mmCIF file of C-alpha atoms and ligand atoms in Angstrom:
data_model
loop_
_atom_site.group_PDB
_atom_site.id
_atom_site.type_symbol
_atom_site.label_atom_id
_atom_site.label_comp_id
_atom_site.label_asym_id
_atom_site.label_seq_id
_atom_site.Cartn_x
_atom_site.Cartn_y
_atom_site.Cartn_z
ATOM 1 C CA MET A 1 0.333 0.172 0.245
ATOM 2 C CA ARG A 2 1.472 3.743 -1.204
ATOM 3 C CA ARG A 3 1.945 5.439 1.871
ATOM 4 C CA MET A 4 -0.617 8.637 2.352
ATOM 5 C CA ASP A 5 1.757 12.143 0.835
ATOM 6 C CA ILE A 6 0.165 14.661 3.756
ATOM 7 C CA ARG A 7 2.660 17.360 5.061
ATOM 8 C CA SER A 8 1.822 18.004 8.392
ATOM 9 C CA ILE A 9 4.095 21.598 7.932
ATOM 10 C CA GLU A 10 5.741 23.488 4.839
ATOM 11 C CA TRP A 11 6.881 26.916 3.449
ATOM 12 C CA LYS A 12 4.206 27.761 0.784
ATOM 13 C CA ASN A 13 3.534 31.246 -1.323
ATOM 14 C CA ASP A 14 5.474 32.759 1.093
ATOM 15 C CA SER A 15 3.020 30.986 4.026
ATOM 16 C CA ILE A 16 3.242 28.641 6.841
ATOM 17 C CA ARG A 17 0.989 26.111 5.280
ATOM 18 C CA ILE A 18 -0.178 23.168 8.278
ATOM 19 C CA ILE A 19 -2.827 20.605 7.958
ATOM 20 C CA ASP A 20 -5.075 22.317 11.155
ATOM 21 C CA GLN A 21 -4.899 18.769 13.591
ATOM 22 C CA THR A 22 -7.599 20.231 15.897
ATOM 23 C CA LYS A 23 -10.369 19.907 12.540
ATOM 24 C CA LEU A 24 -8.758 15.714 12.540
ATOM 25 C CA PRO A 25 -10.503 13.531 12.084
ATOM 26 C CA ALA A 26 -13.823 14.951 10.578
ATOM 27 C CA LYS A 27 -12.078 17.236 7.753
ATOM 28 C CA LEU A 28 -8.092 17.575 6.589
ATOM 29 C CA GLU A 29 -7.802 21.110 6.874
ATOM 30 C CA TYR A 30 -4.818 22.355 4.960
ATOM 31 C CA LEU A 31 -4.104 26.636 6.813
ATOM 32 C CA ASP A 32 -1.695 29.897 5.505
ATOM 33 C CA ILE A 33 -0.278 31.253 7.902
ATOM 34 C CA LYS A 34 1.149 34.839 7.371
ATOM 35 C CA ASP A 35 2.185 36.397 10.759
ATOM 36 C CA ILE A 36 4.289 34.769 13.368
ATOM 37 C CA LYS A 37 0.848 36.233 16.502
ATOM 38 C CA THR A 38 -1.112 32.838 13.866
ATOM 39 C CA LEU A 39 1.634 30.826 14.249
ATOM 40 C CA TRP A 40 2.048 30.791 18.216
ATOM 41 C CA GLN A 41 -1.793 30.347 18.543
ATOM 42 C CA ALA A 42 -1.634 27.841 16.534
ATOM 43 C CA ILE A 43 1.463 26.502 18.502
ATOM 44 C CA LYS A 44 -0.749 27.039 21.397
ATOM 45 C CA VAL A 45 -4.436 24.871 20.891
ATOM 46 C CA LEU A 46 -2.717 22.638 19.290
ATOM 47 C CA LYS A 47 -3.304 22.741 14.660
ATOM 48 C CA VAL A 48 0.502 22.042 14.371
ATOM 49 C CA ARG A 49 1.447 19.557 17.528
ATOM 50 C CA GLY A 50 4.218 17.026 18.143
ATOM 51 C CA ALA A 51 7.542 17.699 19.198
ATOM 52 C CA PRO A 52 9.248 17.969 15.297
ATOM 53 C CA ALA A 53 6.920 19.173 13.882
ATOM 54 C CA LEU A 54 7.536 22.152 16.596
ATOM 55 C CA GLY A 55 10.287 21.805 15.525
ATOM 56 C CA ALA A 56 10.266 22.629 11.102
ATOM 57 C CA ALA A 57 7.185 25.367 13.305
ATOM 58 C CA ALA A 58 9.775 27.142 15.275
ATOM 59 C CA ALA A 59 12.535 27.432 12.617
ATOM 60 C CA LEU A 60 9.803 28.544 9.509
ATOM 61 C CA GLY A 61 8.614 30.780 12.009
ATOM 62 C CA VAL A 62 11.744 33.102 12.643
ATOM 63 C CA TYR A 63 12.319 32.705 9.023
ATOM 64 C CA LEU A 64 8.256 34.038 8.621
ATOM 65 C CA GLY A 65 8.725 37.026 11.195
ATOM 66 C CA ILE A 66 12.111 38.171 9.948
ATOM 67 C CA LYS A 67 12.046 38.298 6.611
ATOM 68 C CA ASP A 68 10.002 40.944 6.451
ATOM 69 C CA VAL A 69 12.406 43.377 9.079
ATOM 70 C CA ARG A 70 14.255 46.255 8.095
ATOM 71 C CA ALA A 71 17.204 47.010 9.417
ATOM 72 C CA PRO A 72 20.251 49.043 8.803
ATOM 73 C CA ASP A 73 23.061 47.068 10.583
ATOM 74 C CA PHE A 74 22.710 43.643 12.203
ATOM 75 C CA ALA A 75 22.875 44.932 14.769
ATOM 76 C CA GLY A 76 19.265 46.170 14.586
ATOM 77 C CA PHE A 77 18.041 43.261 12.706
ATOM 78 C CA ASN A 78 19.281 40.926 15.745
ATOM 79 C CA VAL A 79 17.421 43.052 18.366
ATOM 80 C CA GLN A 80 14.315 41.712 15.679
ATOM 81 C CA LEU A 81 15.096 38.374 15.721
ATOM 82 C CA GLY A 82 16.030 38.155 19.101
ATOM 83 C CA LYS A 83 12.465 39.428 19.786
ATOM 84 C CA VAL A 84 10.812 36.512 17.211
ATOM 85 C CA ILE A 85 13.506 33.425 18.677
ATOM 86 C CA ASP A 86 11.710 34.969 22.446
ATOM 87 C CA TYR A 87 7.544 34.641 21.427
ATOM 88 C CA LEU A 88 8.044 31.492 19.601
ATOM 89 C CA GLY A 89 9.867 30.185 22.647
ATOM 90 C CA SER A 90 6.656 30.650 24.773
ATOM 91 C CA SER A 91 4.108 29.589 23.027
ATOM 92 C CA ARG A 92 5.206 26.080 24.838
ATOM 93 C CA PRO A 93 7.748 24.793 27.190
ATOM 94 C CA THR A 94 8.006 21.029 26.537
ATOM 95 C CA ALA A 95 9.443 20.329 23.131
ATOM 96 C CA ARG A 96 13.408 20.408 22.971
ATOM 97 C CA ASN A 97 12.453 20.572 19.428
ATOM 98 C CA LEU A 98 11.226 23.710 19.545
ATOM 99 C CA PHE A 99 13.874 25.303 21.184
ATOM 100 C CA TRP A 100 16.469 23.416 19.148
ATOM 101 C CA GLY A 101 14.986 24.920 16.332
ATOM 102 C CA LEU A 102 15.047 28.499 17.247
ATOM 103 C CA GLU A 103 18.917 27.722 18.109
ATOM 104 C CA ARG A 104 19.338 26.562 15.288
ATOM 105 C CA MET A 105 18.368 29.241 13.279
ATOM 106 C CA ARG A 106 19.911 31.742 15.823
ATOM 107 C CA PHE A 107 23.362 30.221 15.080
ATOM 108 C CA VAL A 108 23.290 30.699 12.034
ATOM 109 C CA ALA A 109 22.793 34.642 11.975
ATOM 110 C CA LEU A 110 25.358 35.257 14.149
ATOM 111 C CA LYS A 111 27.531 32.827 12.517
ATOM 112 C CA ASN A 112 27.051 35.295 9.209
ATOM 113 C CA LYS A 113 26.551 38.502 10.955
ATOM 114 C CA SER A 114 28.880 40.270 8.756
ATOM 115 C CA ARG A 115 27.408 39.378 5.588
ATOM 116 C CA PRO A 116 23.862 41.920 4.083
ATOM 117 C CA ILE A 117 21.008 41.621 5.990
ATOM 118 C CA VAL A 118 19.654 40.074 2.412
ATOM 119 C CA ALA A 119 21.785 37.152 2.294
ATOM 120 C CA ILE A 120 21.415 36.566 6.057
ATOM 121 C CA LYS A 121 17.531 35.783 5.257
ATOM 122 C CA LYS A 122 18.008 33.724 2.216
ATOM 123 C CA LEU A 123 20.492 31.984 4.022
ATOM 124 C CA LEU A 124 17.658 31.454 7.381
ATOM 125 C CA PHE A 125 15.369 29.880 5.335
ATOM 126 C CA VAL A 126 17.832 27.712 3.953
ATOM 127 C CA GLU A 127 17.898 27.107 7.664
ATOM 128 C CA ALA A 128 14.563 26.226 8.159
ATOM 129 C CA GLN A 129 14.147 23.920 4.765
ATOM 130 C CA SER A 130 17.518 22.031 5.919
ATOM 131 C CA ILE A 131 16.008 21.026 9.537
ATOM 132 C CA ILE A 132 12.600 19.744 7.849
ATOM 133 C CA GLU A 133 14.813 17.897 5.212
ATOM 134 C CA GLU A 134 17.476 16.135 8.072
ATOM 135 C CA ASP A 135 13.631 15.919 9.373
ATOM 136 C CA ARG A 136 12.295 13.635 7.266
ATOM 137 C CA VAL A 137 15.530 11.677 6.954
ATOM 138 C CA ALA A 138 15.266 11.159 10.661
ATOM 139 C CA CYS A 139 12.179 9.760 10.620
ATOM 140 C CA ARG A 140 13.291 7.047 7.614
ATOM 141 C CA LYS A 141 16.476 6.250 10.456
ATOM 142 C CA ILE A 142 14.372 5.847 13.391
ATOM 143 C CA GLY A 143 11.974 3.625 11.247
ATOM 144 C CA GLU A 144 14.476 1.448 10.180
ATOM 145 C CA TYR A 145 16.336 0.227 12.986
ATOM 146 C CA GLY A 146 12.958 0.344 15.149
ATOM 147 C CA SER A 147 11.485 -2.218 13.008
ATOM 148 C CA ARG A 148 14.535 -4.300 13.644
ATOM 149 C CA LEU A 149 13.198 -4.892 17.152
ATOM 150 C CA ILE A 150 9.808 -5.943 16.133
ATOM 151 C CA ALA A 151 9.039 -9.402 15.510
ATOM 152 C CA LYS A 152 6.900 -10.619 12.346
ATOM 153 C CA LYS A 153 2.982 -10.504 14.625
ATOM 154 C CA ASP A 154 3.641 -8.511 17.015
ATOM 155 C CA THR A 155 1.205 -6.092 18.720
ATOM 156 C CA ILE A 156 1.969 -2.656 19.609
ATOM 157 C CA LEU A 157 0.653 0.184 21.764
ATOM 158 C CA THR A 158 1.859 3.345 21.762
ATOM 159 C CA VAL A 159 0.284 6.212 23.614
ATOM 160 C CA CYS A 160 -0.532 10.355 21.901
ATOM 161 C CA ASN A 161 0.237 10.924 18.316
ATOM 162 C CA ALA A 162 3.805 10.652 17.521
ATOM 163 C CA GLY A 163 3.080 9.774 13.285
ATOM 164 C CA ILE A 164 3.208 11.577 10.191
ATOM 165 C CA LEU A 165 1.024 14.586 11.461
ATOM 166 C CA ALA A 166 3.703 14.975 14.540
ATOM 167 C CA THR A 167 6.871 14.736 12.500
ATOM 168 C CA ILE A 168 7.716 15.606 8.081
ATOM 169 C CA ASP A 169 6.554 12.939 7.553
ATOM 170 C CA TYR A 170 6.800 9.446 8.519
ATOM 171 C CA GLY A 171 7.542 9.674 12.080
ATOM 172 C CA THR A 172 8.606 8.240 14.325
ATOM 173 C CA ALA A 173 6.430 5.520 16.605
ATOM 174 C CA LEU A 174 4.552 5.525 14.385
ATOM 175 C CA GLY A 175 7.691 5.550 11.939
ATOM 176 C CA VAL A 176 9.177 2.250 13.824
ATOM 177 C CA ILE A 177 5.685 0.908 13.354
ATOM 178 C CA TYR A 178 5.194 1.939 9.177
ATOM 179 C CA ARG A 179 8.783 0.741 8.375
ATOM 180 C CA ALA A 180 7.735 -3.732 9.383
ATOM 181 C CA GLN A 181 3.933 -3.396 7.738
ATOM 182 C CA GLU A 182 7.165 -1.841 4.858
ATOM 183 C CA LYS A 183 9.290 -5.070 5.124
ATOM 184 C CA GLY A 184 6.827 -7.915 5.520
ATOM 185 C CA LYS A 185 4.782 -7.634 8.804
ATOM 186 C CA ASP A 186 1.962 -8.617 10.029
ATOM 187 C CA VAL A 187 2.010 -5.533 13.207
ATOM 188 C CA LYS A 188 -1.124 -4.692 15.097
ATOM 189 C CA VAL A 189 -1.227 -1.955 17.125
ATOM 190 C CA TYR A 190 -3.468 -0.437 19.580
ATOM 191 C CA ALA A 191 -3.620 3.618 20.419
ATOM 192 C CA CYS A 192 -4.382 4.857 23.933
ATOM 193 C CA GLU A 193 -7.029 7.214 23.347
ATOM 194 C CA THR A 194 -4.685 10.277 25.010
ATOM 195 C CA ARG A 195 -6.928 11.890 26.771
ATOM 196 C CA PRO A 196 -7.700 15.554 26.990
ATOM 197 C CA LEU A 197 -7.025 16.184 24.297
ATOM 198 C CA LEU A 198 -7.694 12.506 21.593
ATOM 199 C CA GLN A 199 -4.452 13.205 19.695
ATOM 200 C CA GLY A 200 -4.124 8.928 19.595
ATOM 201 C CA ALA A 201 -7.798 8.484 19.117
ATOM 202 C CA ARG A 202 -8.104 11.700 16.975
ATOM 203 C CA LEU A 203 -4.951 11.571 14.735
ATOM 204 C CA THR A 204 -3.078 8.061 15.904
ATOM 205 C CA VAL A 205 -6.589 5.897 14.374
ATOM 206 C CA TRP A 206 -6.378 8.865 11.455
ATOM 207 C CA GLU A 207 -3.184 7.847 10.126
ATOM 208 C CA LEU A 208 -2.906 4.175 10.722
ATOM 209 C CA MET A 209 -6.426 4.177 9.607
ATOM 210 C CA LYS A 210 -4.921 5.464 6.054
ATOM 211 C CA ASN A 211 -2.032 4.362 5.536
ATOM 212 C CA GLY A 212 -3.307 0.508 5.698
ATOM 213 C CA VAL A 213 -1.930 -0.356 9.716
ATOM 214 C CA ASP A 214 -4.316 -2.855 11.975
ATOM 215 C CA VAL A 215 -5.494 -0.460 14.452
ATOM 216 C CA THR A 216 -7.442 -0.638 18.032
ATOM 217 C CA LEU A 217 -8.887 2.181 20.249
ATOM 218 C CA ASN A 218 -8.731 1.671 23.488
ATOM 219 C CA CYS A 219 -9.253 4.534 26.149
ATOM 220 C CA ASP A 220 -5.977 5.474 28.103
ATOM 221 C CA ASN A 221 -7.597 3.510 31.778
ATOM 222 C CA MET A 222 -7.519 0.111 29.687
ATOM 223 C CA ALA A 223 -3.770 -0.624 27.981
ATOM 224 C CA ALA A 224 -3.403 -2.503 32.381
ATOM 225 C CA THR A 225 -6.368 -4.589 31.098
ATOM 226 C CA LEU A 226 -4.995 -5.111 27.510
ATOM 227 C CA MET A 227 -1.397 -5.921 28.929
ATOM 228 C CA ALA A 228 -2.702 -8.594 31.604
ATOM 229 C CA GLN A 229 -5.117 -9.940 28.548
ATOM 230 C CA GLY A 230 -1.616 -10.500 26.848
ATOM 231 C CA LYS A 231 -2.348 -8.684 23.616
ATOM 232 C CA ILE A 232 0.860 -6.504 23.803
ATOM 233 C CA ASP A 233 3.944 -7.373 22.763
ATOM 234 C CA LYS A 234 5.258 -4.238 23.272
ATOM 235 C CA VAL A 235 5.097 -0.370 24.068
ATOM 236 C CA ILE A 236 6.668 2.068 21.738
ATOM 237 C CA ALA A 237 6.546 6.330 22.425
ATOM 238 C CA GLY A 238 7.859 9.194 21.238
ATOM 239 C CA ALA A 239 8.967 12.402 22.814
ATOM 240 C CA ASP A 240 8.690 15.202 23.629
ATOM 241 C CA ARG A 241 12.874 16.293 25.800
ATOM 242 C CA ILE A 242 14.957 13.666 26.429
ATOM 243 C CA ALA A 243 17.090 13.879 29.807
ATOM 244 C CA ALA A 244 21.142 12.879 29.785
ATOM 245 C CA ASN A 245 20.079 10.149 32.127
ATOM 246 C CA GLY A 246 17.925 9.183 29.523
ATOM 247 C CA ASP A 247 14.367 10.409 31.901
ATOM 248 C CA THR A 248 12.263 11.174 29.180
ATOM 249 C CA ALA A 249 9.198 13.621 29.096
ATOM 250 C CA ASN A 250 6.645 12.614 26.428
ATOM 251 C CA LYS A 251 2.755 12.697 26.578
ATOM 252 C CA ILE A 252 0.692 12.103 29.864
ATOM 253 C CA GLY A 253 0.554 8.988 30.196
ATOM 254 C CA THR A 254 3.560 7.555 29.334
ATOM 255 C CA TYR A 255 4.674 6.943 32.048
ATOM 256 C CA SER A 256 1.658 5.231 33.395
ATOM 257 C CA LEU A 257 2.771 2.739 30.502
ATOM 258 C CA ALA A 258 6.231 1.811 31.167
ATOM 259 C CA VAL A 259 4.906 1.523 34.781
ATOM 260 C CA LEU A 260 2.474 -1.473 33.156
ATOM 261 C CA ALA A 261 4.553 -2.060 31.007
ATOM 262 C CA GLN A 262 7.487 -3.027 33.337
ATOM 263 C CA HIS A 263 5.248 -5.583 35.200
ATOM 264 C CA HIS A 264 3.809 -6.497 33.200
ATOM 265 C CA LYS A 265 7.294 -7.709 31.570
ATOM 266 C CA ILE A 266 6.732 -6.117 28.586
ATOM 267 C CA PRO A 267 9.126 -4.249 26.044
ATOM 268 C CA PHE A 268 8.636 -0.231 26.211
ATOM 269 C CA TYR A 269 10.039 2.029 23.606
ATOM 270 C CA ILE A 270 10.965 4.974 22.740
ATOM 271 C CA ALA A 271 10.934 6.490 19.257
ATOM 272 C CA ALA A 272 13.719 10.186 18.332
ATOM 273 C CA PRO A 273 15.116 11.798 16.691
ATOM 274 C CA ALA A 274 18.237 13.470 17.963
ATOM 275 C CA SER A 275 16.884 16.941 18.074
ATOM 276 C CA THR A 276 15.103 15.468 21.339
ATOM 277 C CA PHE A 277 17.928 15.178 23.271
ATOM 278 C CA ASP A 278 18.750 17.605 25.951
ATOM 279 C CA LEU A 279 21.439 17.138 27.598
ATOM 280 C CA LYS A 280 22.243 20.092 29.083
ATOM 281 C CA ILE A 281 19.794 18.726 31.567
ATOM 282 C CA ARG A 282 21.129 15.937 33.645
ATOM 283 C CA THR A 283 17.866 14.376 34.743
ATOM 284 C CA GLY A 284 13.627 14.010 34.251
ATOM 285 C CA LYS A 285 13.895 16.377 36.965
ATOM 286 C CA ASP A 286 15.160 19.521 35.345
ATOM 287 C CA ILE A 287 12.057 19.559 32.145
ATOM 288 C CA PRO A 288 9.681 21.515 32.183
ATOM 289 C CA ILE A 289 6.372 20.214 32.511
ATOM 290 C CA GLU A 290 3.694 22.001 30.618
ATOM 291 C CA GLN A 291 0.097 23.128 32.166
ATOM 292 C CA ARG A 292 -3.019 24.031 30.237
ATOM 293 C CA LYS A 293 -6.201 24.775 30.469
ATOM 294 C CA ALA A 294 -8.883 22.880 32.989
ATOM 295 C CA GLU A 295 -11.507 23.896 30.604
ATOM 296 C CA GLU A 296 -9.158 21.052 28.488
ATOM 297 C CA VAL A 297 -9.940 18.169 31.118
ATOM 298 C CA THR A 298 -13.648 19.954 31.703
ATOM 299 C CA GLU A 299 -15.484 20.733 28.289
ATOM 300 C CA LEU A 300 -13.534 20.120 25.351
ATOM 301 C CA PHE A 301 -15.038 17.158 23.329
ATOM 302 C CA PHE A 302 -17.744 17.419 25.089
ATOM 303 C CA LYS A 303 -21.368 19.030 23.706
ATOM 304 C CA ASP A 304 -21.717 19.620 27.630
ATOM 305 C CA ARG A 305 -19.902 20.701 30.347
ATOM 306 C CA MET A 306 -18.863 17.230 31.630
ATOM 307 C CA SER A 307 -17.650 18.043 35.727
ATOM 308 C CA HIS A 308 -18.672 19.892 38.510
ATOM 309 C CA LYS A 309 -17.894 23.898 37.245
ATOM 310 C CA ASP A 310 -16.140 24.413 40.311
ATOM 311 C CA ILE A 311 -13.890 21.598 40.099
ATOM 312 C CA LYS A 312 -9.602 22.287 40.685
ATOM 313 C CA VAL A 313 -8.170 20.041 37.299
ATOM 314 C CA PHE A 314 -5.276 18.387 37.273
ATOM 315 C CA ASN A 315 -4.012 19.245 33.385
ATOM 316 C CA PRO A 316 -0.093 18.255 32.897
ATOM 317 C CA ALA A 317 0.211 18.053 29.420
ATOM 318 C CA PHE A 318 3.669 15.772 29.813
ATOM 319 C CA ASP A 319 4.626 13.738 32.457
ATOM 320 C CA VAL A 320 8.194 11.958 32.537
ATOM 321 C CA THR A 321 9.737 8.049 31.992
ATOM 322 C CA PRO A 322 12.335 7.703 34.534
ATOM 323 C CA HIS A 323 15.083 6.049 32.162
ATOM 324 C CA ASN A 324 15.350 2.411 34.745
ATOM 325 C CA LEU A 325 11.434 1.816 32.958
ATOM 326 C CA ILE A 326 12.901 2.251 29.325
ATOM 327 C CA THR A 327 14.045 -0.661 27.290
ATOM 328 C CA ALA A 328 16.222 1.429 24.440
ATOM 329 C CA ILE A 329 15.338 4.379 23.284
ATOM 330 C CA ILE A 330 15.245 4.389 19.063
ATOM 331 C CA SER A 331 17.004 6.954 17.894
ATOM 332 C CA ASP A 332 17.935 7.778 14.123
ATOM 333 C CA LYS A 333 21.571 6.971 15.357
ATOM 334 C CA GLY A 334 21.019 4.216 16.943
ATOM 335 C CA VAL A 335 18.983 1.955 19.161
ATOM 336 C CA ILE A 336 21.279 3.217 22.857
ATOM 337 C CA ARG A 337 20.136 1.288 25.672
ATOM 338 C CA PRO A 338 21.055 1.098 29.308
ATOM 339 C CA SER A 339 23.523 3.027 30.175
ATOM 340 C CA TYR A 340 21.750 5.673 29.252
ATOM 341 C CA LEU A 341 24.312 8.577 30.974
ATOM 342 C CA LYS A 342 27.068 6.515 29.259
ATOM 343 C CA ASN A 343 25.607 5.285 25.576
ATOM 344 C CA ILE A 344 23.249 9.086 25.653
ATOM 345 C CA LYS A 345 26.991 10.362 24.579
ATOM 346 C CA LYS A 346 27.826 8.012 23.241
ATOM 347 C CA VAL A 347 25.211 7.761 19.608
ATOM 348 C CA ILE A 348 24.030 10.913 19.738
ATOM 349 C CA CYS A 349 27.067 13.593 19.982
HETATM 350 O O1 MRU B 1 0.813 17.669 22.784
HETATM 351 P P1 MRU B 1 1.636 16.903 22.305
HETATM 352 O O2 MRU B 1 0.596 16.610 20.633
HETATM 353 O O3 MRU B 1 2.128 18.276 21.396
HETATM 354 O O4 MRU B 1 2.244 15.910 22.087
HETATM 355 C C1 MRU B 1 3.110 15.443 21.882
HETATM 356 C C2 MRU B 1 3.520 14.018 21.986
HETATM 357 O O5 MRU B 1 4.205 14.027 22.845
HETATM 358 C C3 MRU B 1 4.271 12.506 21.082
HETATM 359 O O6 MRU B 1 4.395 11.994 21.655
HETATM 360 C C4 MRU B 1 5.519 14.077 20.921
HETATM 361 O O7 MRU B 1 5.978 15.164 20.550
HETATM 362 C C5 MRU B 1 6.205 13.266 20.360
HETATM 363 S S1 MRU B 1 6.003 13.224 18.149
HETATM 364 C C6 MRU B 1 6.718 12.891 17.092
#
């Protein structure tokens, strides 16, 4: 079966074109973003989401924010650039890729500061395109490395959406599944719905079905039962940020899957490109975890409010899975196994 050819994010018609992921699965709708305020908002409300896609959004966003800047010299240009970078960096705190994308853009500008502003702008555009191309290649490599860990008839549990929609193409956790399928393995998937924003139910199910993967949807609280019934061979999740010791922030609920997997002696894998690793952060304790609006828990996706109007709500968007629960990290540079503190550096740097 030919893989669905969609672009979650790209530069088109002098604007950033994204798939509006809040409209899926009902509608596949594209949005042309022409200013960074609209981009910031799109990131905030998860119209564009997933760590690698956010890296691309950051890079293209920097170009969008500076392409019309008029400055007499580099110093003036750099002030505007700094404002754009800080602004985009304030959209969501957890995904390392977003900051990695911003840092790469800043670095290119500084490295070329003696050139004319128009040349710097061109170089920034080229850098944003390289970031996009690199992610495309990285996901293919993750898919290839990861697929070697998958047995012929494995059933895989995943959470959130770490697929085509969350990256430039192919995905990380879902890339492993796509590659295994291409190799003729008869993989099946259980997708956790992923409360509260339902990335699993809305996005993962949509893209896996479009690509002919056998997928079943389960509520998050059904994972233990699935494992106890022997229905799951492997768990594979994506990542938003991986600390130097392997502790991994990913969508809220990932940690509980890792605990359950250990109890049931099921391998638990994280799949992520090098751009998700943050080696300056030693452990998961230092990863900033985004707190989101209470309404996402009490109202969103329901016609009527489904909880008491004065209820206090706990709504972190991510959790941290301790490294000792992770069987291996599937990266674009190879599969990393414990001890992570030593091996991440060896493989990633
Ligand atoms: O809040 P989201 O939907 O942006 O969270 C996304 C995830 O947690 C993904 O698993 C992660 O970014 C990896 S995407 C390849």
